[in-house]
Tab-separated table of C-alpha atoms and ligand atoms in Angstrom:
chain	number	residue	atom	x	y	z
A	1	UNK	CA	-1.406	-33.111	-32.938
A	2	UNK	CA	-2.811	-33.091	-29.148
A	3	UNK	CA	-3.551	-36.074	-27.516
A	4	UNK	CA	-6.811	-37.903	-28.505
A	5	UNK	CA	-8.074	-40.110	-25.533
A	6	UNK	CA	-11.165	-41.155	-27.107
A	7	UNK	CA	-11.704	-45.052	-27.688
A	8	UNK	CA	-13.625	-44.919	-31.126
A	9	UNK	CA	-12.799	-47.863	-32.040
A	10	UNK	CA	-13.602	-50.051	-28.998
A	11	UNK	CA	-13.761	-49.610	-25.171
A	12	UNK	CA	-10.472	-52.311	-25.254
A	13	UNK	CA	-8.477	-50.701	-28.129
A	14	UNK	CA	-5.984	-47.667	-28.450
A	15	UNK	CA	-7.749	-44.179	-30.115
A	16	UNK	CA	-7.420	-44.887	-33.748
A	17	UNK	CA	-5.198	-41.474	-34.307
A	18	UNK	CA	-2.882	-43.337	-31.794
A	19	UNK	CA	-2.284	-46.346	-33.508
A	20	UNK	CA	-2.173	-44.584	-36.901
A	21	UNK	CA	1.089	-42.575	-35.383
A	22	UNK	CA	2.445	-45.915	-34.079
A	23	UNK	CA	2.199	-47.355	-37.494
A	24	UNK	CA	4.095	-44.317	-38.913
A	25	UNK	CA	5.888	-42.842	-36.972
A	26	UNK	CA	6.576	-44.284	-33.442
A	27	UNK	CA	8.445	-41.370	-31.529
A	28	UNK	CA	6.974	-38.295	-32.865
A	29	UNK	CA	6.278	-34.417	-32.000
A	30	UNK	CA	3.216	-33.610	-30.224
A	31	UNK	CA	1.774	-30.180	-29.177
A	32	UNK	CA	0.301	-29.439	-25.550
A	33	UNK	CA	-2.835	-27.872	-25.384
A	34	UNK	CA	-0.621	-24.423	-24.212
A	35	UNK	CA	1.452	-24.695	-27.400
A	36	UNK	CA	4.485	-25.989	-26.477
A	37	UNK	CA	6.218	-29.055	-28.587
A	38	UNK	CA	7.120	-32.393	-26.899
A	39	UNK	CA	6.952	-35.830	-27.853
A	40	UNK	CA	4.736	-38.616	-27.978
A	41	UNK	CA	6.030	-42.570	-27.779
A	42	UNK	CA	3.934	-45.199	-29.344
A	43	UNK	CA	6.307	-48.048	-30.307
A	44	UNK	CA	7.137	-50.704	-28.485
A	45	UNK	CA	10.711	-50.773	-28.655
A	46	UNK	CA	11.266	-47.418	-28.358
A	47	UNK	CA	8.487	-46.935	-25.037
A	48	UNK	CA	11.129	-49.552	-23.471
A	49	UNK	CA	14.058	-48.277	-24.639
A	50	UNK	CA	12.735	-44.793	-23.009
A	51	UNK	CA	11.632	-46.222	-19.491
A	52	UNK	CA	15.342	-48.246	-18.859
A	53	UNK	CA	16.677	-44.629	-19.740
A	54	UNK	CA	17.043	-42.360	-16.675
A	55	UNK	CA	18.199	-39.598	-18.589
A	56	UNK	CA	14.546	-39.590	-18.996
A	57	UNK	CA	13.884	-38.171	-16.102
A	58	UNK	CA	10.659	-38.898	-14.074
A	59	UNK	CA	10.823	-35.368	-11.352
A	60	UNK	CA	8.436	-32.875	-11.735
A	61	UNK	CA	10.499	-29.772	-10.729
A	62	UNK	CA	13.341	-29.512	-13.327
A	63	UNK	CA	13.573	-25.867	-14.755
A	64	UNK	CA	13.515	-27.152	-18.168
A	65	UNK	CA	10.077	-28.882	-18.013
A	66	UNK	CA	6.697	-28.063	-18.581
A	67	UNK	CA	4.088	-30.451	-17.333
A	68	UNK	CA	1.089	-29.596	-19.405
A	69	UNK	CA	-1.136	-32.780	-18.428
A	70	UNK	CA	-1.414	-34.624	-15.235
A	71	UNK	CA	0.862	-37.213	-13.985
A	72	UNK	CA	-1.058	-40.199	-13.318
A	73	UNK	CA	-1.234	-40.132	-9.788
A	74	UNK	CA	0.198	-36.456	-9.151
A	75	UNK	CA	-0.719	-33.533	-8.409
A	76	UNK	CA	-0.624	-31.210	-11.625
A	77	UNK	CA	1.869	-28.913	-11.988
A	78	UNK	CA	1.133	-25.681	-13.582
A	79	UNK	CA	4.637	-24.767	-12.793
A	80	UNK	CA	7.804	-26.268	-12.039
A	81	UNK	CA	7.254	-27.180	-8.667
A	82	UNK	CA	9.491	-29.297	-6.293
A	83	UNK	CA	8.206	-33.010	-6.096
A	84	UNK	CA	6.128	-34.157	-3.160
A	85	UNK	CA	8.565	-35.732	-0.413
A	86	UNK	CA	8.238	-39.813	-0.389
A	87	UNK	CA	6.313	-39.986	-4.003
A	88	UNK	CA	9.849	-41.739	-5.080
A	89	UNK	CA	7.423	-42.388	-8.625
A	90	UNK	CA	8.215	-38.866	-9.537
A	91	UNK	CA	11.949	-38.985	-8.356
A	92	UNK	CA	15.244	-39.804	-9.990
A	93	UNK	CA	18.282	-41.564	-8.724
A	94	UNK	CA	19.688	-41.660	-6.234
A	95	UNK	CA	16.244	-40.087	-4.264
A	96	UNK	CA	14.299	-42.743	-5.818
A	97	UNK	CA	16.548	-45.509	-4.478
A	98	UNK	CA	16.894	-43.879	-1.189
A	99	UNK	CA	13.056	-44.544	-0.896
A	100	UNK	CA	11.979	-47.581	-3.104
A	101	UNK	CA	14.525	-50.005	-1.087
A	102	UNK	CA	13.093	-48.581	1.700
A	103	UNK	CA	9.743	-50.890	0.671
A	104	UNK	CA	11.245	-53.667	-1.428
A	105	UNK	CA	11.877	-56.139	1.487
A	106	UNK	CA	8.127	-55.196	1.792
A	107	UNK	CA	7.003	-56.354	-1.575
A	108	UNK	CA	9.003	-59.441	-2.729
A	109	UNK	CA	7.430	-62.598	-4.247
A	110	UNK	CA	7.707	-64.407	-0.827
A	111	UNK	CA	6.220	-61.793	1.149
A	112	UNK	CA	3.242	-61.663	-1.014
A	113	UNK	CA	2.992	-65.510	-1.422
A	114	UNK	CA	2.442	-65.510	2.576
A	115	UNK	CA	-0.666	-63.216	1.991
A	116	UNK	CA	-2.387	-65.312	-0.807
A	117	UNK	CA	-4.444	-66.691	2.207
A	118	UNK	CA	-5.377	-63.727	3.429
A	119	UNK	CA	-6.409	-62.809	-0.177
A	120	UNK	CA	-8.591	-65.338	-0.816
A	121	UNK	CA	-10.417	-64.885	2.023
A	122	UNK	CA	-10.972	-60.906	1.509
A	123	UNK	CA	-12.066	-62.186	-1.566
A	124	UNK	CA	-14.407	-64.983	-0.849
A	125	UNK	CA	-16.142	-62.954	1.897
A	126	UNK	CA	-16.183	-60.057	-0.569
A	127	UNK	CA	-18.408	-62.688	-2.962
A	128	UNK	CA	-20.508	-63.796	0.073
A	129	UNK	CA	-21.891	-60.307	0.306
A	130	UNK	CA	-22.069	-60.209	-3.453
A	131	UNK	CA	-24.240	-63.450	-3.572
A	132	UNK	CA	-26.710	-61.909	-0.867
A	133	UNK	CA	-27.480	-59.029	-3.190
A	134	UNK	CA	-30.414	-59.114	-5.693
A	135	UNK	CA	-29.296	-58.485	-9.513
A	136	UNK	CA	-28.496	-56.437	-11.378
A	137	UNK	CA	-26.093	-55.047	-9.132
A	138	UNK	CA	-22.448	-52.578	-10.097
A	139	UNK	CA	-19.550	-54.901	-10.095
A	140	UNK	CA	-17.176	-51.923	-9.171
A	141	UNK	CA	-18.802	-50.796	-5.646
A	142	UNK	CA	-19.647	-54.213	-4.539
A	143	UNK	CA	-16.210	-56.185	-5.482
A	144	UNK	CA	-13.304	-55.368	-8.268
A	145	UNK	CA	-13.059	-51.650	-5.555
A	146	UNK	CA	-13.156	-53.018	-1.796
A	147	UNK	CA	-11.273	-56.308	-2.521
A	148	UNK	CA	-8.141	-54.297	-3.681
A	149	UNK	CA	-8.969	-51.625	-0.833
A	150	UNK	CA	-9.021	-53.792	1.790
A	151	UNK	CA	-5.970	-55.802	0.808
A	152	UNK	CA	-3.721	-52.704	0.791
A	153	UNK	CA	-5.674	-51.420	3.858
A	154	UNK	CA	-4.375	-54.231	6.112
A	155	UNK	CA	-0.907	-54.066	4.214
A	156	UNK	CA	-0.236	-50.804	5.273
A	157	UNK	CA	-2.032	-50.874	8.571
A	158	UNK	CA	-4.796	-48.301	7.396
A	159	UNK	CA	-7.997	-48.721	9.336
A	160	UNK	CA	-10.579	-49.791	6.536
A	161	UNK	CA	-13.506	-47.758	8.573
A	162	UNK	CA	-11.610	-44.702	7.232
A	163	UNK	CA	-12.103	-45.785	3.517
A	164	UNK	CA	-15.056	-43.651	2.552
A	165	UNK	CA	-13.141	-40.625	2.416
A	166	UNK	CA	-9.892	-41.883	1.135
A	167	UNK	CA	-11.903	-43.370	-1.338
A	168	UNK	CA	-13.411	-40.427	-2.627
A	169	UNK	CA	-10.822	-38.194	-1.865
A	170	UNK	CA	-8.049	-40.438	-4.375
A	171	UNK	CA	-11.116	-40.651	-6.245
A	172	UNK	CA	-11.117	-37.012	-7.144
A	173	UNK	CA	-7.897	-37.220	-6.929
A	174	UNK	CA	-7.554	-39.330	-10.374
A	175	UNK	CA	-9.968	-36.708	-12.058
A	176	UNK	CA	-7.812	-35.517	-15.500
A	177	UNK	CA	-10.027	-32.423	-15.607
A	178	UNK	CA	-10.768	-30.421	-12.983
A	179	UNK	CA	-10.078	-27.138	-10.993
A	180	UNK	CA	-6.587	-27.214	-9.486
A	181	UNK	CA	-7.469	-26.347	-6.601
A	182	UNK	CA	-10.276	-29.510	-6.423
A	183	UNK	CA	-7.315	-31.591	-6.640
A	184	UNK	CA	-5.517	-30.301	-4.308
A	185	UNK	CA	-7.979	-29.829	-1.767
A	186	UNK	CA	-8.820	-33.748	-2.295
A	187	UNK	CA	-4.574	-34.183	-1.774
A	188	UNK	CA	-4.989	-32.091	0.983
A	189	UNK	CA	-7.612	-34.489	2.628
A	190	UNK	CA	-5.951	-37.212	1.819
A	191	UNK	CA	-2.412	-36.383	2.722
A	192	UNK	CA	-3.416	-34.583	6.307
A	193	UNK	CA	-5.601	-37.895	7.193
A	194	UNK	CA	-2.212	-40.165	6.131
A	195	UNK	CA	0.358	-37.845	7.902
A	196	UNK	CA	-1.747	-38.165	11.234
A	197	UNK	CA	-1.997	-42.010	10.480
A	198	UNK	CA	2.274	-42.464	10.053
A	199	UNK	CA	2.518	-40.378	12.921
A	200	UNK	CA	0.707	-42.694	15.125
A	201	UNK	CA	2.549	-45.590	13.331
A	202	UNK	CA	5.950	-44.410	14.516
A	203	UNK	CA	4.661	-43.801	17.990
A	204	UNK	CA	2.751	-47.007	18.290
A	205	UNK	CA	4.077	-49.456	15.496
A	206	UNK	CA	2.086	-52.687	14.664
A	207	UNK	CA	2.394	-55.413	12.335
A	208	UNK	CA	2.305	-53.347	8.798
A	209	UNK	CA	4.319	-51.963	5.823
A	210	UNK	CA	3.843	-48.468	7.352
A	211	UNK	CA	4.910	-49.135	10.931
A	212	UNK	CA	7.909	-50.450	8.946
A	213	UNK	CA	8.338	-47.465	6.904
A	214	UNK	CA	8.147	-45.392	9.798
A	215	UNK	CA	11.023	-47.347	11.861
A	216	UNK	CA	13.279	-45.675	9.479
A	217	UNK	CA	14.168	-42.710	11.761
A	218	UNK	CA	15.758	-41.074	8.865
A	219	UNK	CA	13.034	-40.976	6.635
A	220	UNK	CA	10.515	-37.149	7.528
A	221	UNK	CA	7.002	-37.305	8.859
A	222	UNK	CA	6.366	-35.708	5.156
A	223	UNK	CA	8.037	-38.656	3.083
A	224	UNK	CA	6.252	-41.559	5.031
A	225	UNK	CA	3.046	-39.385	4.143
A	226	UNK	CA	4.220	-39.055	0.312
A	227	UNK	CA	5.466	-43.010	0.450
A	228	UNK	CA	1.801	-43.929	1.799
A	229	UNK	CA	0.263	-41.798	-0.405
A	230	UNK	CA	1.315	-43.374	-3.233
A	231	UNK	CA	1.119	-46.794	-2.070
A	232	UNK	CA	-2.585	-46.030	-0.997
A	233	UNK	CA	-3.576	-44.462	-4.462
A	234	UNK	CA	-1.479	-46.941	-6.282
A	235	UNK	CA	-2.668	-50.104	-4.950
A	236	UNK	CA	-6.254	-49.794	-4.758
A	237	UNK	CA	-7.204	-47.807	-7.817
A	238	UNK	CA	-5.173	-49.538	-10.894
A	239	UNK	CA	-6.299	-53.122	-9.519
A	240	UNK	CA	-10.027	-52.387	-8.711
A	241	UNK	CA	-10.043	-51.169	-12.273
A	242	UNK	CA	-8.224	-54.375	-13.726
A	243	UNK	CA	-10.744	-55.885	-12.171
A	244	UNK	CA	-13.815	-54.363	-13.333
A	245	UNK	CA	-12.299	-53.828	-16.718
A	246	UNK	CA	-10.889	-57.558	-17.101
A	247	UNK	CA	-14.169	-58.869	-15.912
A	248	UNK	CA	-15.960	-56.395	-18.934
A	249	UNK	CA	-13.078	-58.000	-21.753
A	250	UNK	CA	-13.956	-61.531	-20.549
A	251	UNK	CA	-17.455	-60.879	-20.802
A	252	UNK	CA	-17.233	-59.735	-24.215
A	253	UNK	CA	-15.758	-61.954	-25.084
A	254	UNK	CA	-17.261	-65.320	-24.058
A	255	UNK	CA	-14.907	-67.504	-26.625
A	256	UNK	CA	-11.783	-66.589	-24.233
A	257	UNK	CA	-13.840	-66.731	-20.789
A	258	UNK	CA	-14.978	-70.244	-21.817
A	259	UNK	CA	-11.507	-71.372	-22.391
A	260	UNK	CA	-10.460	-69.947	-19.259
A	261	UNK	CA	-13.295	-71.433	-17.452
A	262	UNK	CA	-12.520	-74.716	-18.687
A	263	UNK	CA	-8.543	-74.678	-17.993
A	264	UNK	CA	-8.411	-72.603	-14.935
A	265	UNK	CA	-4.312	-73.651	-14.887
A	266	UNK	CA	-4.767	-70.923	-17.835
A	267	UNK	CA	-5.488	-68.063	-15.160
A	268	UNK	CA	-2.000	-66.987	-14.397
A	269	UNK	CA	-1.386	-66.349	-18.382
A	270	UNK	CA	-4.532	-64.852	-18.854
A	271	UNK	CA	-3.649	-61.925	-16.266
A	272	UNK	CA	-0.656	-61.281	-17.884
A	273	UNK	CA	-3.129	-60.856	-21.027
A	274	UNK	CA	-5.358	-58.993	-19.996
A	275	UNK	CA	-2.749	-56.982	-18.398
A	276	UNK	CA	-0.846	-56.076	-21.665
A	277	UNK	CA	-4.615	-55.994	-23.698
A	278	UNK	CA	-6.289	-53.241	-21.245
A	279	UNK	CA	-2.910	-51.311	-20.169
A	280	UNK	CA	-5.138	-49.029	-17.431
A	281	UNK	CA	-2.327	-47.040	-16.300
A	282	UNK	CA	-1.648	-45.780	-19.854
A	283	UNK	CA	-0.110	-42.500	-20.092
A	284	UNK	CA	3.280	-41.777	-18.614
A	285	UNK	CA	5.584	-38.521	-18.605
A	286	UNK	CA	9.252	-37.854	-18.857
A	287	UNK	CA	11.545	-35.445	-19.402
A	288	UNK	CA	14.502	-35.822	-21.702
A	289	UNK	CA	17.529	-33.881	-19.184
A	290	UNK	CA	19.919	-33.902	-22.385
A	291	UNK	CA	19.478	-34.549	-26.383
A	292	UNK	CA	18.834	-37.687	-26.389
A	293	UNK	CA	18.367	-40.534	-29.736
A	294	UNK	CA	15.663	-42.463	-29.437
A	295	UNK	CA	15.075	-45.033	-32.415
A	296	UNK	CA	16.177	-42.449	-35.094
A	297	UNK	CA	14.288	-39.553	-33.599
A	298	UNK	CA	16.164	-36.520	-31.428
A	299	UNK	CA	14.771	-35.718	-28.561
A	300	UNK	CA	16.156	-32.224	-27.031
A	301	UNK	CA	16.748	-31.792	-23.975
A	302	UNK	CA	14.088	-30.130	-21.881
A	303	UNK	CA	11.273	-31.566	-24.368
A	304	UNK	CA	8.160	-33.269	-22.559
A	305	UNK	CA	7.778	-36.896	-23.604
A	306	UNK	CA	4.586	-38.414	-22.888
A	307	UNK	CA	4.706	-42.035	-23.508
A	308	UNK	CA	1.112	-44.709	-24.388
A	309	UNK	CA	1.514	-48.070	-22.781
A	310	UNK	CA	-1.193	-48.802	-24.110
A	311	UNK	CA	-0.028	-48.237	-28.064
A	312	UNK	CA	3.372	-50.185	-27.003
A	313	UNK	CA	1.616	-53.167	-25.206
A	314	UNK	CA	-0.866	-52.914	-29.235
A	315	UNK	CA	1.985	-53.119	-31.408
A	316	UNK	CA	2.282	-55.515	-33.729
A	317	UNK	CA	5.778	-55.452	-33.969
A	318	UNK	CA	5.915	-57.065	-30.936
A	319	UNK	CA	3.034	-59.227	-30.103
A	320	UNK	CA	0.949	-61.005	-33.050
A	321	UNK	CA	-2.812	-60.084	-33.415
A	322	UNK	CA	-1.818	-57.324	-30.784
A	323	UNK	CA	-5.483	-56.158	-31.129
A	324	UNK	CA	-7.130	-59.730	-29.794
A	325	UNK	CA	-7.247	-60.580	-26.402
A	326	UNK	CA	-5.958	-64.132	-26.550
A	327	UNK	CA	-5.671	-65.976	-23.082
A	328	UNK	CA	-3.574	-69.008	-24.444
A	329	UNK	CA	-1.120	-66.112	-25.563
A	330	UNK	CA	2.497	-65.853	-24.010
A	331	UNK	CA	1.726	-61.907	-23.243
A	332	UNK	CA	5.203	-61.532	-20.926
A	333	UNK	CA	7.425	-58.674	-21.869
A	334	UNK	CA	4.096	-56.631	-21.599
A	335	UNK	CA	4.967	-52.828	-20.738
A	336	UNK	CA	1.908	-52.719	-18.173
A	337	UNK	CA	3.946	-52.595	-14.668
A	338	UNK	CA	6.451	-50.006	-16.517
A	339	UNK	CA	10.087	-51.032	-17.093
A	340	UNK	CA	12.983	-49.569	-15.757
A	341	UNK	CA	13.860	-48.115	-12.254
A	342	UNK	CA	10.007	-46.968	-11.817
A	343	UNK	CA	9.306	-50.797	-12.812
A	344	UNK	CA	5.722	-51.433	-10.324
A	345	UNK	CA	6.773	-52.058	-7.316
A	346	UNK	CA	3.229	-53.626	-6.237
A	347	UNK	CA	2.983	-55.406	-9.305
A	348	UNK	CA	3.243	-59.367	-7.615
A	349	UNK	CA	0.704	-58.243	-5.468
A	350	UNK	CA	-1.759	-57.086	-8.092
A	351	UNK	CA	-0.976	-60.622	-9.794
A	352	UNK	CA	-2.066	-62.013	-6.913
A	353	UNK	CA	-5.404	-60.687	-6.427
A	354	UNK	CA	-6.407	-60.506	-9.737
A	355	UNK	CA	-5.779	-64.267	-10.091
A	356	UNK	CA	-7.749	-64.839	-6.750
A	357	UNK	CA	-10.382	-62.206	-7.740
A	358	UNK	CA	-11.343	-63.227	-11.585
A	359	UNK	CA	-10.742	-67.465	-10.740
A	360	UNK	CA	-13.206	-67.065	-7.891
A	361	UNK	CA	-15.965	-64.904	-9.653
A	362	UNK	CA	-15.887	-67.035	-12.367
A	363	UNK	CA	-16.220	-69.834	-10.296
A	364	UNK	CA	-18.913	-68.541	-7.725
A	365	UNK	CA	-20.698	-66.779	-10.695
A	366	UNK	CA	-20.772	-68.965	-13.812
A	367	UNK	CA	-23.773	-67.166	-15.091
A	368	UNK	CA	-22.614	-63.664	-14.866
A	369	UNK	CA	-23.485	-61.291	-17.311
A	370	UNK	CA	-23.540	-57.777	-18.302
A	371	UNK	CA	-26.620	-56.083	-17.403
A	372	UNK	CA	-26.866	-53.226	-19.928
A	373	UNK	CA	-25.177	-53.582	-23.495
A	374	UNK	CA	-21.553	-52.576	-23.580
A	375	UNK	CA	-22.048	-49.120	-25.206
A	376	UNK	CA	-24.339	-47.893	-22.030
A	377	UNK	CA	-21.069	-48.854	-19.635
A	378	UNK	CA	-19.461	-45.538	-18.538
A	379	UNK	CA	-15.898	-45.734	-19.579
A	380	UNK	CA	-12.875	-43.730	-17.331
A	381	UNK	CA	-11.883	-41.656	-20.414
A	382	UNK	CA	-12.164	-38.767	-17.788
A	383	UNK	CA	-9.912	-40.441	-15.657
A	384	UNK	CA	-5.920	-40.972	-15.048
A	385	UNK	CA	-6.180	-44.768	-14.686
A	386	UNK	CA	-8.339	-46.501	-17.150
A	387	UNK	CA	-11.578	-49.010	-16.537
A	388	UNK	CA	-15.496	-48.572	-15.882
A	389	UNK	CA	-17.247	-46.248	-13.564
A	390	UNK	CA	-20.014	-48.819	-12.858
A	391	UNK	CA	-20.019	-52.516	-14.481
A	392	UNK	CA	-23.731	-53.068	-13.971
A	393	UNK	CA	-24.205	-57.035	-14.042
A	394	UNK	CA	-26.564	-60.072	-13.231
A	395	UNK	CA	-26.534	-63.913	-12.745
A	396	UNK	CA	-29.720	-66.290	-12.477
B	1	LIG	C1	-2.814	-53.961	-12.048
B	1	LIG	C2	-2.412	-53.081	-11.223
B	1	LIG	C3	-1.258	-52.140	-11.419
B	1	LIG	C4	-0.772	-51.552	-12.560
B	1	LIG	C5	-1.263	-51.738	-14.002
B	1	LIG	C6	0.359	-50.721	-12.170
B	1	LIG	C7	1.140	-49.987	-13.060
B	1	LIG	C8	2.276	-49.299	-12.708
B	1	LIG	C9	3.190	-48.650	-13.637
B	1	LIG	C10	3.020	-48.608	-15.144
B	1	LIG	C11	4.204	-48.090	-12.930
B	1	LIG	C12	5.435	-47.342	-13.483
B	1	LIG	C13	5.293	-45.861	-13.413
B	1	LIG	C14	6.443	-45.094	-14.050
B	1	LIG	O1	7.341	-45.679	-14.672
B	1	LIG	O2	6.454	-43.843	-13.950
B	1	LIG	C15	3.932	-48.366	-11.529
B	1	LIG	C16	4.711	-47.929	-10.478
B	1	LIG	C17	4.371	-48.129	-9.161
B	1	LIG	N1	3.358	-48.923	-8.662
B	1	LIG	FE1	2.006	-49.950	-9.739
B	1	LIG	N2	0.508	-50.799	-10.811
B	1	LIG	C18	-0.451	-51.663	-10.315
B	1	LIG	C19	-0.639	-52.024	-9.001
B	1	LIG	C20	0.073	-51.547	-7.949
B	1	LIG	C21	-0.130	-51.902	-6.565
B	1	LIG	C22	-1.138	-52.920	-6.065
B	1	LIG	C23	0.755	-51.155	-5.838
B	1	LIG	C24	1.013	-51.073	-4.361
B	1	LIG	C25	0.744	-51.816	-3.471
B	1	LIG	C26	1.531	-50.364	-6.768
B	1	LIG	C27	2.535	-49.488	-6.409
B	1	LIG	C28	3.374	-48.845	-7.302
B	1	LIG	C29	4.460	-47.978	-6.887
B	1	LIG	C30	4.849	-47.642	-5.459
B	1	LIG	C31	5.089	-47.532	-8.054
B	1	LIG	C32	6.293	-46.578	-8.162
B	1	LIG	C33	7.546	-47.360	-8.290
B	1	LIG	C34	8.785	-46.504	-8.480
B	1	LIG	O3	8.694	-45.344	-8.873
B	1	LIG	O4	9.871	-47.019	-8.210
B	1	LIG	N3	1.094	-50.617	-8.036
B	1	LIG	N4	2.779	-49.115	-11.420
């Protein structure tokens, strides 16, 4: 089978042919539109047992692999190509290392803990321009994108006037299918505009995770571009959709946004929830480097394994009434921020604004609503992270 990517069963739930496969048979072949065999991972146990695995390898340019889809976030490979310097997401040890402890000083619990402040007030001033607006407006342009674009803006010290064409350049970025060279002319925009930007950084340094980065005299003009590329794609994109998204799961479901409206000491567990239920950044890729046993299955070496976060974070195996979005549920041990070396390295920060984000919507808002029934709301099927184009809603 290829892999299906259309929800027909609900905007919130794995395809059906997905779940099927987890149910019976949880690491099994697949076939790539060109032919070749690889493998798809469904199962819980055996998507975690794959990510703590670095013979799994995560690069793009090893002679055994063929990268038949996009990698969420990279550029698509029709051939092996060598991986962009700085996107340590698509490196293996030690390179990956080498660069991710670069930034983890950068993103530890304390560190982000000083900027909940800072959040709350992108947010609240974000919901001050909301409230001026006259319903039914689209939840996505006016809040769930520029909260998490601003936040990661004046993290890394990237001037927020420049957004509207980083915007839509990672925009079409994220596109699964499109011209190759539409991509890369959008990670040729984006990457040119970020390499001029690090430059300046390492000239004149200011108070951000960039000027940081670029301190390191050992690390290339090219890999602080790479490092901030990722870091700009990553942390704007995947949260603006948990929030749109998240805010379209509570809304269907009022049972769990009136529970979470009356407890809001219920918020931090409901993220985690909603984290595991949506899964936006879904689809992952590795490469087995050697035959490899994975619960019961082979996996040769050189095969393509494409793994569902999604199907993992559904399985009932694992989590009871996987299919229900339960806020009182304990949801940890969720697969959503990867596991593993790759593990998100933003992922405290993403905690931290979708708590401020959905508590202070809800609070501001408490008669939001959608504005169009939930089958007219334009899912990202099309797209490398998951969520809504546009979440048209009102209030009274
Ligand atoms: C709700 C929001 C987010 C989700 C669901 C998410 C999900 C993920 C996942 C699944 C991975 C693992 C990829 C792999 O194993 O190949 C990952 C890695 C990563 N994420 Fe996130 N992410 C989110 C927000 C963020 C934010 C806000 C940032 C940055 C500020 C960020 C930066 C990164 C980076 C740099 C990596 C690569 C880590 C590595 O390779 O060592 N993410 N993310």
């Amino acid at each position: 089978m290829t892999l299906p990517t259309d929800r027909d069963v609900s905007p919130f739930t794995p395809p059906s042919a997905i779940t099927r496969l987890r149910e019976t048979r949880p690491v099994s072949p697949l076939t790539f539109p060109d032919g070749h065999e690889g493998w798809l991972v469904t199962g819980y146990e055996a998507v975690r047992t794959l990510m703590a695995d670095t013979r799994f390898s995560s690069r793009l340019d090893l002679d055994v692999v063929h990268v038949p889809y996009e990698i969420p976030g990279m550029p698509v490979a029709t051939e092996p190509s060598p991986p962009m310097p700085g996107v340590f997401i698509a490196m293996d040890p030690p390179d990956h290392g080498r660069l991710r402890k670069r930034l983890t000083a950068a993103f530890t619990v304390k560190r982000m803990k000083s900027l909940e402040e800072h959040i709350a007030r992108i947010v609240d001033r974000q919901l001050d321009h909301l409230a001026t607006l006259a319903p039914p407006v689209d939840l996505v342009a006016e809040f769930a994108l520029p909260v998490p674009s601003l936040v990661i803006c004046a993290l890394l010290g990237v001037p927020y006037e420049d957004r509207e064409s980083f915007q839509a350049n990672s925009a079409q970025f994220l596109v699964r299918e499109q011209p190759l060279e539409d991509k890369m002319a959008a990670l040729g925009a984006l990457t040119g505009y970020l390499a001029q930007l690090v430059t300046r950084k390492r000239a004149e340094p200011s108070d951000d995770i960039l000027s940081d980065l670029a301190a390191h005299e050992d690390l290339s003009v090219e890999e602080l571009t790479g490092a901030a590329f990722l870091l700009l794609l990553a942390g704007h994109e995947t949260t603006a959709n948990m929030l749109a998204l998240g805010t379209f799961a509570l809304l269907e479901h009022p049972d769990q946004l009136a529970a979470l409206r009356t407890d809001p000491d219920l918020m931090p567990g409901a993220v985690e929830e909603l984290l595991r239920y949506l899964s936006i950044a879904d689809i992952f890729y590795r490469y087995a480097t050697e035959d490899i046993d994975l619960c019961g299955e082979t996996i040769p070496r050189g095969s393509t394994v494409v793994v569902s976060l999604l199907a993992a974070n559904h399985d009932p195996l694992r989590f009871d009434n996987a299919g229900e979005l339960d806020v009182h549920r304990n949801a940890r041990g969720h697969l959503s921020f990867g596991h593993g070396i790759h593990q998100c390295l933003g992922q405290q920060l993403a905690r931290l604004e979708m708590r401020a984000g959905f508590d202070a919507l809800f609070r501001r808002f408490p008669t939001l609503a959608m504005a169009v029934p939930a089958n007219e709301v334009r899912l990202r099927t099309d797209m490398n992270i998951y969520g809504v184009h546009e979440l048209p809603v009102t209030w009274s």
